[in-house]
Coordinates of C-alpha atoms and ligand atoms in Angstrom, one line a residue:
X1 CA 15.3 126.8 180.4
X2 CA 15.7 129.6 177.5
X3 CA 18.9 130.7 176.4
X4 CA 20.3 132.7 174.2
X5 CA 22.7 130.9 172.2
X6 CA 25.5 131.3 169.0
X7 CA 26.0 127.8 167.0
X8 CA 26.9 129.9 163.7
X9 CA 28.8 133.1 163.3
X10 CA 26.7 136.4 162.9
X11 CA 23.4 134.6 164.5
X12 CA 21.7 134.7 167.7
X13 CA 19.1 131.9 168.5
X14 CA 16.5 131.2 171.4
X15 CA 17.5 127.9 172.1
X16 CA 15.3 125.7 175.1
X17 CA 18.4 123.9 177.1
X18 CA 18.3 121.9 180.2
X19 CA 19.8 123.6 183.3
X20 CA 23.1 123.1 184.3
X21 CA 24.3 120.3 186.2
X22 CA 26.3 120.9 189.7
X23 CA 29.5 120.1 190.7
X24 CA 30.8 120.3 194.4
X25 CA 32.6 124.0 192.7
X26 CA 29.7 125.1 191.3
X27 CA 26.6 127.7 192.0
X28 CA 23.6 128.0 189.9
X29 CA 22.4 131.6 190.0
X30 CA 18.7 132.8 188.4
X31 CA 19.8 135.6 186.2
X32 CA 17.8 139.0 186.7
X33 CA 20.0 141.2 184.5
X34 CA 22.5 140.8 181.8
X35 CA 24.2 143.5 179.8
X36 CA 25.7 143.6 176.8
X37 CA 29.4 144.4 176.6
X38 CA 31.5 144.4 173.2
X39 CA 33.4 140.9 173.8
X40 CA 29.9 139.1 173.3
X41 CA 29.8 140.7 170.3
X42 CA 32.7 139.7 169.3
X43 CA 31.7 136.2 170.1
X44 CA 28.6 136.7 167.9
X45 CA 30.7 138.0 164.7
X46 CA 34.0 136.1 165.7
X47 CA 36.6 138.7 166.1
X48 CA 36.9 137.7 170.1
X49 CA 37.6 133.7 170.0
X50 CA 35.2 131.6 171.5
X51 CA 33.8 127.8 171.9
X52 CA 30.5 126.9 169.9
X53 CA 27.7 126.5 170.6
X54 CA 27.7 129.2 173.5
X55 CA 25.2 130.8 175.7
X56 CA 26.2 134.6 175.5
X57 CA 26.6 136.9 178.2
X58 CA 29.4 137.7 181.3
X59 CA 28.3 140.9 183.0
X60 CA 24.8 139.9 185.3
X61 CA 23.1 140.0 188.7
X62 CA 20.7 137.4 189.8
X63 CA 20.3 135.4 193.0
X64 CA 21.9 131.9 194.2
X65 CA 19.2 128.8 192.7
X66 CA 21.4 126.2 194.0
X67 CA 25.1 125.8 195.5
X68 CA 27.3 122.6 194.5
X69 CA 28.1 122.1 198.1
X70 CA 26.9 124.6 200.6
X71 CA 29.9 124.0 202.7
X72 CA 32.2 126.1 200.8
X73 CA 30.3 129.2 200.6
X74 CA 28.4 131.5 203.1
X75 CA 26.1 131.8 200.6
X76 CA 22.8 131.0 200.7
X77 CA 19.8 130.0 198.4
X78 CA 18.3 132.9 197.6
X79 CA 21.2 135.5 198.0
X80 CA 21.3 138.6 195.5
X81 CA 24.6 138.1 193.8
X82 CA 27.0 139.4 191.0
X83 CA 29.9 136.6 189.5
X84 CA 33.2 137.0 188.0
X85 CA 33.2 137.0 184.3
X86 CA 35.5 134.0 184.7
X87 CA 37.7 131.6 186.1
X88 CA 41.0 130.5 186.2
X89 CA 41.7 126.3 186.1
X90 CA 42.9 126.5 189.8
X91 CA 45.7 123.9 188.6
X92 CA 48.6 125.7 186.8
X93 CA 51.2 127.6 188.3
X94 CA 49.5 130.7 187.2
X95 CA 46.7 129.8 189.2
X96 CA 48.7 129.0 192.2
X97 CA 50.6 132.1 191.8
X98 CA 46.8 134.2 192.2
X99 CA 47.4 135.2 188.4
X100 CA 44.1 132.9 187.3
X101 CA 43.2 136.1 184.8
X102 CA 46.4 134.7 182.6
X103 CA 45.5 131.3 182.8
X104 CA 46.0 128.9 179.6
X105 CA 43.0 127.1 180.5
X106 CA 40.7 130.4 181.8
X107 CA 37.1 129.3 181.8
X108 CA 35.4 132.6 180.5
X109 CA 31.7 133.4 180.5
X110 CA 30.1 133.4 177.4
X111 CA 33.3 132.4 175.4
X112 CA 34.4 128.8 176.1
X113 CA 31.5 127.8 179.1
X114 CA 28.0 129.3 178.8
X115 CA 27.1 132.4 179.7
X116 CA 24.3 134.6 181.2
X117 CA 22.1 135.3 178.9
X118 CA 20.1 131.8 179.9
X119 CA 17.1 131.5 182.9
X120 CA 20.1 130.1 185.3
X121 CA 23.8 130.3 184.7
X122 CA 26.6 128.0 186.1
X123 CA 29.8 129.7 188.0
X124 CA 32.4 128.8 190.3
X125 CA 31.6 129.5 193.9
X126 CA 35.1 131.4 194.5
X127 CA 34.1 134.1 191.8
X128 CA 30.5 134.7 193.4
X129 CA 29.6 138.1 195.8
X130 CA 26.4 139.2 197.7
X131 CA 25.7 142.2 196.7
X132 CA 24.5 144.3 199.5
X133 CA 20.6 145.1 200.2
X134 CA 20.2 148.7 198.9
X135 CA 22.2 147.8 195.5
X136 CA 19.4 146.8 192.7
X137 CA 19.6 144.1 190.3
X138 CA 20.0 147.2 187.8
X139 CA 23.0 148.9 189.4
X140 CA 24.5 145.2 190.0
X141 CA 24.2 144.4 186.9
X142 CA 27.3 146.7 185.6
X143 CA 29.7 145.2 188.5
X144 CA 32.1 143.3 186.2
X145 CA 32.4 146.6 184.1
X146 CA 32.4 148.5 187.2
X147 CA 35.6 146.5 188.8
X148 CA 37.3 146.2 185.5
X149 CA 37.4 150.0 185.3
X150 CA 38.5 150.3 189.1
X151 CA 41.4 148.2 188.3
X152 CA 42.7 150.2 185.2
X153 CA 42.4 153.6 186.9
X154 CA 44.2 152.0 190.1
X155 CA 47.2 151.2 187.9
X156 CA 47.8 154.7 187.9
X157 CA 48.6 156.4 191.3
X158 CA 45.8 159.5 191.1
X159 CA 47.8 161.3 193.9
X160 CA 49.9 162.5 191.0
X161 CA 47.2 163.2 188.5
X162 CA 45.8 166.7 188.5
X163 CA 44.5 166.2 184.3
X164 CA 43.4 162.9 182.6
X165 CA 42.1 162.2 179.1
X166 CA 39.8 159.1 178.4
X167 CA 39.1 157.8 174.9
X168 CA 35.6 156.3 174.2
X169 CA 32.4 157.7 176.3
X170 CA 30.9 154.0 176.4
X171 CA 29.9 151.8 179.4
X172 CA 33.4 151.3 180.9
X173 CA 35.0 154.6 179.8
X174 CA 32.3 156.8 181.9
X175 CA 32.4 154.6 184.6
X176 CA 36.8 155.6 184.5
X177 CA 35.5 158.8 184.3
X178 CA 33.5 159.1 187.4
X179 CA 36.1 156.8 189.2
X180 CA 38.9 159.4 188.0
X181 CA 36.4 162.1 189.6
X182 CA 36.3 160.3 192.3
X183 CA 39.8 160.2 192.9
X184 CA 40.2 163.8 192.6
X185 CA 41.3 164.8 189.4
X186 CA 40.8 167.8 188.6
X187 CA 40.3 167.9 184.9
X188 CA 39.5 165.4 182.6
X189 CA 38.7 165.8 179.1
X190 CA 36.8 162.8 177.1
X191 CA 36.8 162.2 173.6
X192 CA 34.1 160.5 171.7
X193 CA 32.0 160.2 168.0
X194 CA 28.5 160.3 169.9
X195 CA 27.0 163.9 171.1
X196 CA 24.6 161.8 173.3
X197 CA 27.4 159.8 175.4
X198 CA 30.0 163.0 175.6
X199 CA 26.8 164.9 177.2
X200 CA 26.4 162.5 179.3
X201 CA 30.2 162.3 180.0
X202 CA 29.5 166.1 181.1
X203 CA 26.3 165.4 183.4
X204 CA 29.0 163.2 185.5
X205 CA 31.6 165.6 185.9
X206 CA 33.9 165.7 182.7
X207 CA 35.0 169.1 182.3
X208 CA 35.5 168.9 178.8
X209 CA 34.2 166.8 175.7
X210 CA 35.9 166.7 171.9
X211 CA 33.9 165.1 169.4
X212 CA 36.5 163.4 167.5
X213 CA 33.7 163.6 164.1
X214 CA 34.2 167.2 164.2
X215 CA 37.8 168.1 166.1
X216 CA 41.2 166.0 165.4
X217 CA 41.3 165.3 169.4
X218 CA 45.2 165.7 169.6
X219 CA 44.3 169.7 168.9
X220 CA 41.8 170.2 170.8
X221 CA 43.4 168.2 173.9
X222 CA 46.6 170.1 173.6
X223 CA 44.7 173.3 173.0
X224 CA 43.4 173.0 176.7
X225 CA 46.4 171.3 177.7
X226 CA 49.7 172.4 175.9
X227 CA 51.9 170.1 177.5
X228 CA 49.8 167.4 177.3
X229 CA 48.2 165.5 180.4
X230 CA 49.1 163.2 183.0
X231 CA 47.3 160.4 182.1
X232 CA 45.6 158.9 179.4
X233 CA 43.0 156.1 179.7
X234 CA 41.7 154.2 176.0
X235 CA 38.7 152.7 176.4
X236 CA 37.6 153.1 172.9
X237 CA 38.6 149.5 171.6
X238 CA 40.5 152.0 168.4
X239 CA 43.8 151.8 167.2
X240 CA 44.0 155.2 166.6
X241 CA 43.0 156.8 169.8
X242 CA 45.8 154.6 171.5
X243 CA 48.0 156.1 168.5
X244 CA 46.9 159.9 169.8
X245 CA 46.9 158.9 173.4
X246 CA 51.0 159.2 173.0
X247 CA 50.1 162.5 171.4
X248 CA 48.4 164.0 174.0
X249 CA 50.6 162.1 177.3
X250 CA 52.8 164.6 179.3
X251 CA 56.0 163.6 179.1
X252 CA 56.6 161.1 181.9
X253 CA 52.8 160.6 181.9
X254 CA 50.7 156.9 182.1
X255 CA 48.6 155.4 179.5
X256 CA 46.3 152.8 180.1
X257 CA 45.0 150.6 178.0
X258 CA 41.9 149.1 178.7
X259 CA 40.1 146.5 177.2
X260 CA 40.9 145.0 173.4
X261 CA 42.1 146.6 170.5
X262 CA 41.2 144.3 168.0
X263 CA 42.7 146.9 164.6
X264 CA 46.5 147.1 163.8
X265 CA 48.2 150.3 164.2
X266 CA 49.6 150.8 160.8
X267 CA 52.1 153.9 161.8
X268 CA 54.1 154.3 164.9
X269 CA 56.7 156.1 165.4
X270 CA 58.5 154.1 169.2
X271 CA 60.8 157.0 169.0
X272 CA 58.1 158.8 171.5
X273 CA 59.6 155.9 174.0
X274 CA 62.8 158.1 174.5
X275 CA 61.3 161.8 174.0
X276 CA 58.3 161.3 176.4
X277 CA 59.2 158.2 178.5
X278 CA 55.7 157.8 178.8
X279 CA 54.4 154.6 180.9
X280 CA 52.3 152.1 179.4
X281 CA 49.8 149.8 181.0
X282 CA 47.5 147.0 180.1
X283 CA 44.6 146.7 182.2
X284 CA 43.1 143.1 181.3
X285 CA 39.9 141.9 183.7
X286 CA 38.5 142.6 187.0
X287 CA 40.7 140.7 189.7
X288 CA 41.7 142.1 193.2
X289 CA 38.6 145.2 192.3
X290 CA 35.7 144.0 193.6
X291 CA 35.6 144.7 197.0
X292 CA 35.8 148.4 196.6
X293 CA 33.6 147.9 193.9
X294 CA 30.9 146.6 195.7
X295 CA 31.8 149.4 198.3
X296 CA 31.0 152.0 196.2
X297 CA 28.0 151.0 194.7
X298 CA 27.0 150.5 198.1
X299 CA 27.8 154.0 199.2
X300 CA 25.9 155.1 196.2
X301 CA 28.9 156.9 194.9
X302 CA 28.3 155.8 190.8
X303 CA 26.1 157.0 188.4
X304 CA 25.2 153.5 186.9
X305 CA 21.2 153.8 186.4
X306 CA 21.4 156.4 184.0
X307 CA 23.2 154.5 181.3
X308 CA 20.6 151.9 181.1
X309 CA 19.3 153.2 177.7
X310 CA 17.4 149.9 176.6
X311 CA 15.8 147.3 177.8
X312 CA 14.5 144.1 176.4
X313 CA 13.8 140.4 177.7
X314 CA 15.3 137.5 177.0
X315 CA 13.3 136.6 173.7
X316 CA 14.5 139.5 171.8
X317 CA 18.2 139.5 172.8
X318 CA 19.1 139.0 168.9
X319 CA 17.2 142.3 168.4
X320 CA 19.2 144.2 171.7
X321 CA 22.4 143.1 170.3
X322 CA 21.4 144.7 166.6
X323 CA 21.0 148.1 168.4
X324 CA 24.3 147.6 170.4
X325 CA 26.2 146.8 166.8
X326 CA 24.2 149.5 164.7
X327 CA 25.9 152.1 167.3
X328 CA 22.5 153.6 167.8
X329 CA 23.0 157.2 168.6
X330 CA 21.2 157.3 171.8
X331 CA 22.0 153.5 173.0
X332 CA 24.8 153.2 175.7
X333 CA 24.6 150.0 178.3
X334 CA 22.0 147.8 177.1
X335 CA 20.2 145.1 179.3
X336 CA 18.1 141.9 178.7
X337 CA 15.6 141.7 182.0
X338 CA 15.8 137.7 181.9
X339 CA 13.0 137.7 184.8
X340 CA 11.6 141.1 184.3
Ligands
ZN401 ZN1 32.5 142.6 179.3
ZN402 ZN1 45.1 127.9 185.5

């Protein structure tokens, strides 16, 4: 089968590979659609650590090929599905404890087992969903994004959120801002560096958009919001915007921080601890969100289609990762159709 595979830093090859082997755990899905999230290019330039060689990818739909033992699923051959981007070891007391996402010895997608971005992938059955009959491969595709996002905004009770700020107008942070929507806040305000995505931002609801090129975002947040707002969500990957997220948290306000900041923060000032008492979270992985997830793409309540910007198959996945890392002004998710 083809594969798109790293053995060197900073290079993507088209690699013919034979398809996976089964255990009794296992299920071989026939990718549809992958997308490209930052961690596999972190994999590709090394900033995000990983095992090579690797096939690339975490974040697909496809359908079940073949189950390890068809005794421990109610899947079936056939089945549209959606995995986990990974797996905890099932041995360690983490594990046993339900906490597999902190897991010493986490198999991740992509990272330290091969990922999606292949003909068939390989994942453990207890990580695999149906997804239901009116969700497409497209909308499916997004899932793992979809529940990651569900389970920082649900660290935060919305009930006592009337104004939100979210950092970064990619994939994840407009999917928080429709869920925050959703939820019934009333305002939220998005900052970004890309005209395209903060219009976008607006065509789904956000009731105001600073582009952070042209406006220092503390001013213009706290020129809409003097006292700052109840909750902030970073989903920028930037050092900086988690730096202005405690400039722009009400006192007594949440911030979330999703996803990895791989930069320093070279100034801080932790006196904002006692002035503001603000509360931080991490928000690391998907577990205990798809369920609902599924639900609401189900119920049609997400705008996922209209942030497929690009498309390309499976050959020229070195080429759809260049437009992801040239930030492209008009690129946002980006998908490889492995079976177009
Ligand atoms: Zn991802
Ligand atoms: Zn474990």
């Amino acid at each position: 089968m083809k594969a798109a595979r790293v053995h060197e830093l900073g290079k993507i090859v088209i690699e013919d590979v034979p398809i996976p082997e089964l255990n009794e755990d296992d299920i071989l899905i026939a990718v549809q659609r992958a997308g490209i999230c930052g961690t596999d290019v972190g994999v590709v330039d090394g900033h995000v650590s990983a095992t090579y060689p690797v096939t690339l990818g975490h974040e697909f739909s496809g359908t079940v090929a073949k189950l390890g033992n068809p005794s421990l699923t109610s899947l079936k051959e056939g089945d549209p599905v959606i995995s986990g981007g990974g797996w905890g070891c099932g041995e360690c007391e983490l594990c046993h404890q339900g906490l597999g996402l902190y897991c010493k010895k986490r198999f991740s997608l992509g990272r330290n087992v091969d990922g999606c971005m292949a003909e068939f992938v390989k994942v453990d059955y207890r990580v695999v969903q149906k997804i239901p009959e009116n969700v497409s491969f497209d909308e499916a595709q997004n899932t793992v994004n979809i529940a990651c996002s569900m389970r920082a905004v649900k660290k935060i009770d919305l009930q006592k959120v009337k104004t939100a700020a979210v950092f970064g107008p990619g994939n994840a942070g407009l999917i928080i801002l429709q869920l925050l929507k959703l939820g019934g806040v009333e305002k939220v305000v998005m900052a970004g560096t890309r005209d395209f995505r903060l219009e976008m931002a607006r065509s789904f609801g956000c009731d105001a958009v600073v582009n952070v090129k042209r406006e220092d975002p503390v001013k213009a947040i706290l020129k809409r919001f003097p006292d700052g707002v109840d909750a902030v969500f970073e989903s920028s990957g930037r050092a900086d915007a988690l730096q202005s997220a405690f400039s722009v948290v009400k006192s007594n306000g949440s911030i979330v921080v999703f996803g990895i900041i791989s930069e320093k923060i070279k100034e801080f000032d932790p006196s904002v601890f006692y002035y503001k008492e603000p509360v931080v979270y991490g928000s690391k992985g998907a577990s205990g969100a798809y369920g609902e997830t599924i639900a609401l793409l189900e119920q049609k309540k997400l705008k996922i289609l209209p942030m497929i910007t690009h498309r390309f198959g499976l050959d020229e996945t070195a080429k759809a990762f260049k437009v992801f890392e040239d930030k492209i002004s008009d690129a946002l998710r980006i998908v490889i159709d492995v079976r177009p």
